[in-house]
Short mmCIF file of C-alpha atoms in Angstrom, two decimals:
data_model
loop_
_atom_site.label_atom_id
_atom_site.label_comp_id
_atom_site.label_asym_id
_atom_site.label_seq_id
_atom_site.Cartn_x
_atom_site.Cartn_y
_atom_site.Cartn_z
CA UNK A 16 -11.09 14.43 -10.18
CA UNK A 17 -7.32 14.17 -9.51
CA UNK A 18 -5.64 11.68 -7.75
CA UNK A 19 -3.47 11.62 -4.74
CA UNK A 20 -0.53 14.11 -5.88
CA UNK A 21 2.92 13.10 -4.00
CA UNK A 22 6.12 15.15 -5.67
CA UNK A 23 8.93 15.50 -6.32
CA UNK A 24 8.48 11.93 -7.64
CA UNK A 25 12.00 11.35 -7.95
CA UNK A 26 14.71 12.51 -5.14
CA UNK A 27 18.43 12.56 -5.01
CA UNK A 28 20.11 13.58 -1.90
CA UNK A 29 23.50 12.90 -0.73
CA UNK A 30 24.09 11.71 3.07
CA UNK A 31 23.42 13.80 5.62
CA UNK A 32 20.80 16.08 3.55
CA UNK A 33 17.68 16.57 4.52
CA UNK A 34 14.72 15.21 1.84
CA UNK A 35 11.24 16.26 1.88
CA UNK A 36 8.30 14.67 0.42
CA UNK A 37 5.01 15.80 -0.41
CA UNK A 38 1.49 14.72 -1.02
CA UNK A 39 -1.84 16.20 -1.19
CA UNK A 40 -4.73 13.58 -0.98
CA UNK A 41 -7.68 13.19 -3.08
CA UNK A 42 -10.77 15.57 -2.64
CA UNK A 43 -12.81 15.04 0.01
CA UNK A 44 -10.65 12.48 1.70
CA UNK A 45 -8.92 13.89 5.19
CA UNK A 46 -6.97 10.57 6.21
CA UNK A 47 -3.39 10.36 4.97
CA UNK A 48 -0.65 7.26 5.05
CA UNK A 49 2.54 7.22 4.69
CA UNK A 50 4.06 3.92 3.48
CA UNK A 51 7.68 2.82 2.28
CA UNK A 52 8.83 0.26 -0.27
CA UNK A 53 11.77 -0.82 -0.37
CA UNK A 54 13.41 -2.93 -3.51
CA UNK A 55 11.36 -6.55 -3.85
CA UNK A 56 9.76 -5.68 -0.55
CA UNK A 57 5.66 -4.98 0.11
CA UNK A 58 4.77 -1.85 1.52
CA UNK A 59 5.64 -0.92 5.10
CA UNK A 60 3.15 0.90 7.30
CA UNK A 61 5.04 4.18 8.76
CA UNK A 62 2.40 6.71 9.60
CA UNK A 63 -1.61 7.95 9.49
CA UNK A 64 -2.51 11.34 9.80
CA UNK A 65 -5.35 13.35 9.72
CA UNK A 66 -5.75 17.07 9.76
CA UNK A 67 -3.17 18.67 12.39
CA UNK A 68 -2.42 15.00 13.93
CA UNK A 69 -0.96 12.34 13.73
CA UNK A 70 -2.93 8.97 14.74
CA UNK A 71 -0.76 6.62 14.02
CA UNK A 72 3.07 6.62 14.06
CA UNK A 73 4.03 2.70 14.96
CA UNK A 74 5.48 2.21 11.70
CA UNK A 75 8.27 5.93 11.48
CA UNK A 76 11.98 5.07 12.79
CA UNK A 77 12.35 7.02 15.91
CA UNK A 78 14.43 9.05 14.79
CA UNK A 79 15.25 11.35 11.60
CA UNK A 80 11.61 10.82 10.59
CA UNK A 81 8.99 13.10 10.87
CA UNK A 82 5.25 13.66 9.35
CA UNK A 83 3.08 16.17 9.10
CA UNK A 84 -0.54 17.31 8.04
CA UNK A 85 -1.85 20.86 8.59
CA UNK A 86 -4.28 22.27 8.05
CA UNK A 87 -3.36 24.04 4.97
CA UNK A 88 -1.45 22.61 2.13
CA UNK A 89 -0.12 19.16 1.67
CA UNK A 90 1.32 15.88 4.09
CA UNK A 91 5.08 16.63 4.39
CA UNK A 92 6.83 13.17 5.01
CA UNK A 93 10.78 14.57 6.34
CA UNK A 94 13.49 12.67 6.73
CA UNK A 95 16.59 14.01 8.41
CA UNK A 96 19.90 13.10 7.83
CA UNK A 97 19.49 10.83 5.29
CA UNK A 98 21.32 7.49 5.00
CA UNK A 99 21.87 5.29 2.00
CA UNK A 100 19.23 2.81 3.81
CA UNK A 101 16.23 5.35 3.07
CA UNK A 102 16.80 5.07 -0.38
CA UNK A 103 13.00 3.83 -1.40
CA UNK A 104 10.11 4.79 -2.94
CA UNK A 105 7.76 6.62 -0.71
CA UNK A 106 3.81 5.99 -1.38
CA UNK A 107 1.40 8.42 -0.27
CA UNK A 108 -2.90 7.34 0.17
CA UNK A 109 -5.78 8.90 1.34
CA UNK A 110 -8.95 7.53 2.02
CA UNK A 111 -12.32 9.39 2.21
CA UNK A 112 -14.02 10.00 5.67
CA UNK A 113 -16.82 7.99 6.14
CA UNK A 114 -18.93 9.32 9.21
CA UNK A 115 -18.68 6.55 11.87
CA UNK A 116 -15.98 4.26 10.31
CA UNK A 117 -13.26 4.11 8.04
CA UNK A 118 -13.46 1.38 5.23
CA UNK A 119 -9.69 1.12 4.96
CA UNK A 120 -10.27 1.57 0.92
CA UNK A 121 -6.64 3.80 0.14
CA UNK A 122 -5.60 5.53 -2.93
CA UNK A 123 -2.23 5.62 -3.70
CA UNK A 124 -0.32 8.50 -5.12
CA UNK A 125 2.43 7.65 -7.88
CA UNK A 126 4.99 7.80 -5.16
CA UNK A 127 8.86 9.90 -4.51
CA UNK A 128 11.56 7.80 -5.13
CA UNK A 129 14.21 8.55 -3.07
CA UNK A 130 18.02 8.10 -3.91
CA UNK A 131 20.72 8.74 -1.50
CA UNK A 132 23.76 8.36 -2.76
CA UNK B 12 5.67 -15.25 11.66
CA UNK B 13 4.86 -11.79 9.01
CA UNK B 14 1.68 -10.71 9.97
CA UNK B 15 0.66 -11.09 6.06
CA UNK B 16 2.27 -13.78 4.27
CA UNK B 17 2.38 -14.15 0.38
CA UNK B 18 4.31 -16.37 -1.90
CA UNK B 19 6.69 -14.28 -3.72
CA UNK B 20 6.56 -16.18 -6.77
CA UNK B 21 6.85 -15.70 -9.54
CA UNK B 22 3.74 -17.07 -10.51
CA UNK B 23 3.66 -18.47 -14.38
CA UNK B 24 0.37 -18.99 -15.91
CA UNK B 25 -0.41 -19.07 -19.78
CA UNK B 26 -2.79 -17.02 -21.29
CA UNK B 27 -6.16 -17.87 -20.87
CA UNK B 28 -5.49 -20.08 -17.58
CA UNK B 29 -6.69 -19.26 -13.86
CA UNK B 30 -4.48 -17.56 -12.04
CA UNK B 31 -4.52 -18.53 -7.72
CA UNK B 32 -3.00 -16.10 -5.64
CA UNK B 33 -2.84 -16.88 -1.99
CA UNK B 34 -2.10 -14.94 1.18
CA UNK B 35 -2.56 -16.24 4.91
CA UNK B 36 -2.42 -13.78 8.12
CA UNK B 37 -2.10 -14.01 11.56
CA UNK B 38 -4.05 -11.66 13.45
CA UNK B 39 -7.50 -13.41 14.02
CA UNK B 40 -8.93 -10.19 14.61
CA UNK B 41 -8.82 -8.58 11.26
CA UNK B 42 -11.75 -7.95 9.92
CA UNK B 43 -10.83 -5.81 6.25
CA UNK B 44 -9.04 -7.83 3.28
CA UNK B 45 -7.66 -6.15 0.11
CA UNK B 46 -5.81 -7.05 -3.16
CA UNK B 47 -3.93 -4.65 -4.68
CA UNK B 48 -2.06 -4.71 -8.40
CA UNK B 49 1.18 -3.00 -8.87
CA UNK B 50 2.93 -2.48 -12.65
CA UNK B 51 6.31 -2.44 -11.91
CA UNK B 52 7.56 1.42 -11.38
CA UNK B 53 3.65 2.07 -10.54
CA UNK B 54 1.65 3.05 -7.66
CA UNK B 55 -0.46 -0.30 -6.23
CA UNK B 56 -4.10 0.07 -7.50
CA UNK B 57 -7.11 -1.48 -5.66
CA UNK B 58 -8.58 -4.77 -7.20
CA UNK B 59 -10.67 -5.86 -5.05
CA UNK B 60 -12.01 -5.93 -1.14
CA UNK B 61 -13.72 -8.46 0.46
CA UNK B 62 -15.34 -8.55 4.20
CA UNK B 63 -16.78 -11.49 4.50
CA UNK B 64 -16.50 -15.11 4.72
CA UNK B 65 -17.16 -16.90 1.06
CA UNK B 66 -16.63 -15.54 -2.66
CA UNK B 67 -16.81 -11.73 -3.95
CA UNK B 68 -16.69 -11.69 -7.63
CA UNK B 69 -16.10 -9.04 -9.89
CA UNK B 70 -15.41 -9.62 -13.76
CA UNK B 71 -12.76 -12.36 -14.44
CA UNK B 72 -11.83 -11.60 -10.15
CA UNK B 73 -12.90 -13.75 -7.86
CA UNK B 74 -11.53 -12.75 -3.75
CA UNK B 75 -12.08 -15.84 -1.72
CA UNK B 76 -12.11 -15.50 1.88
CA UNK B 77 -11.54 -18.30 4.80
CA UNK B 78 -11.82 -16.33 8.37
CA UNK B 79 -11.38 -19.52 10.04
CA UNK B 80 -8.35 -20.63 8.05
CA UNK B 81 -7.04 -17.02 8.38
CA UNK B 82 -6.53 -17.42 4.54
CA UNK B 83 -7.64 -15.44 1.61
CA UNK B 84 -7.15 -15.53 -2.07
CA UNK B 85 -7.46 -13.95 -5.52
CA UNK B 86 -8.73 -16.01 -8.84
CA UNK B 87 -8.10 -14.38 -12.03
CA UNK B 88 -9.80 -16.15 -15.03
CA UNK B 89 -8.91 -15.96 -18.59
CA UNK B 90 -5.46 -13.86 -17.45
CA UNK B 91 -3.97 -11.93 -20.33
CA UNK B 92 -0.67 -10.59 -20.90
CA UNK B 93 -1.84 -7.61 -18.91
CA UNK B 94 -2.30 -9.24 -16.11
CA UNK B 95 0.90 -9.83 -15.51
CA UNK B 96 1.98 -7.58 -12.28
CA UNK B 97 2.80 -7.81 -8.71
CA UNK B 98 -0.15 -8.51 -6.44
CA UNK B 99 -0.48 -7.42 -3.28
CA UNK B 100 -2.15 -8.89 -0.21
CA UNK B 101 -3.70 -6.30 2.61
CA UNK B 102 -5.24 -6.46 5.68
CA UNK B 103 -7.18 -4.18 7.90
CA UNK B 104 -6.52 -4.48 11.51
CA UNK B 105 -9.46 -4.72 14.41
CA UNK B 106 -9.16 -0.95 15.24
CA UNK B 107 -10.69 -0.31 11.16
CA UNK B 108 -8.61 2.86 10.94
CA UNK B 109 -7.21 1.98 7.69
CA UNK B 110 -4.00 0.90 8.20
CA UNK B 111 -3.28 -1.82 6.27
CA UNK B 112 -0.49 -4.39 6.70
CA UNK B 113 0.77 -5.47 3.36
CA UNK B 114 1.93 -8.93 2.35
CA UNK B 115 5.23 -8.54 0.14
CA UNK B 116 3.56 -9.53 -2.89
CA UNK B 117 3.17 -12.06 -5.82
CA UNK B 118 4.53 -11.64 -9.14
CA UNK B 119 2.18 -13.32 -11.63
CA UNK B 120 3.48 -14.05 -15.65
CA UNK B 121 0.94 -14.77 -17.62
CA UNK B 122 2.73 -15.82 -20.74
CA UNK B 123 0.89 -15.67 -24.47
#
């Protein structure tokens, strides 16, 4: 049973390219998050998706950030016009629907570590 | 005030010794409380949850939980070498969508 798949897992853009991220969640789990960690730091909250939406968005900057989750193929995480300041690592998790609730128990993907220079 | 507040540490213990981990949090409403251990360079892994007020154990982890204190905690006993890692603190927020806020973490030592 494979785990949450994020790649590339490592990233090097120069500013003002565009980087994408991927991630495709564990089977049988439909709810995708999107969190950033930056050097010493926890994990930041940017975005929860399910299937063709997005529930969830408080934690993406408003702009040069985007997320995605169709219906086909994996979560794209996008970031625009990169800036030295999104150099991070990137964490993907999926949980597994649970019919009525959501238990909040995530699985993490290895993560994309991004590198702007 | 962070909505999930850890000690950074790091946290020193010797082998064999009980290793406390604390984490506080401000939202009175949350109702979901995780510990998660990260290797350095790794993805964070889930320890342990705990829902409830009182003591979960599992193995040498204990998850302690203090609703009215807004206060929870993770007991590792007879910590190893192994051990050592960054743990984080998560909560789940009212709504139980599965967002979790994350504490920035404590770096435990356990030295042999």
């Amino acid at each position: 049973n494979a785990g949450v798949m994020q790649n590339p897992r490592h990233l090097v853009r120069r500013r003002g390219q565009e980087a994408r991220l991927r991630c495709s969640p564990m089977k049988g789990h439909s709810h995708v998050y999107w969190y950033r960690q930056l050097p010493e730091e926890g994990l930041k909250f940017m975005v929860y998706l399910q299937k063709e939406n997005i529930i969830d968005e408080s934690g993406m900057p408003k702009e040069r950030f985007s997320a995605e989750f169709p219906k086909e193929g994996p979560s794209i995480l996008r970031i625009q016009q990169v800036v030295r300041g999104d150099s991070a690592a990137y964490f993907c998790a999926s949980s597994r629907e649970l019919a009525g609730a959501n238990t909040g128990e995530l699985f993490f993907g290895e993560g994309s570590r991004l590198t702007v220079l | 005030q962070k909505e999930v507040e850890q000690n950074s540490g790091p946290l020193s213990v010797p082998e064999g010794a009980i290793a406390s981990l604390n984490c506080t949090y401000s939202d009175r409403g949350s109702q979901s409380f995780f510990w998660y251990r990260q290797y350095s360079g790794k993805s964070p892994e889930l320890i342990m949850f705990i829902y409830s007020n009182g003591d979960k154990e599992d193995g040498r982890f204990t998850a302690q939980l203090n609703k009215a204190s807004q206060y929870v905690s993770l007991l590792i006993r007879d910590s190893q070498p192994s051990d050592s890692a960054t743990y984080l603190c998560a909560v789940n927020g009212p709504s139980n969508t599965g967002k979790l806020i994350f504490g920035q973490g404590t770096t435990l030592q356990v030295k042999p």
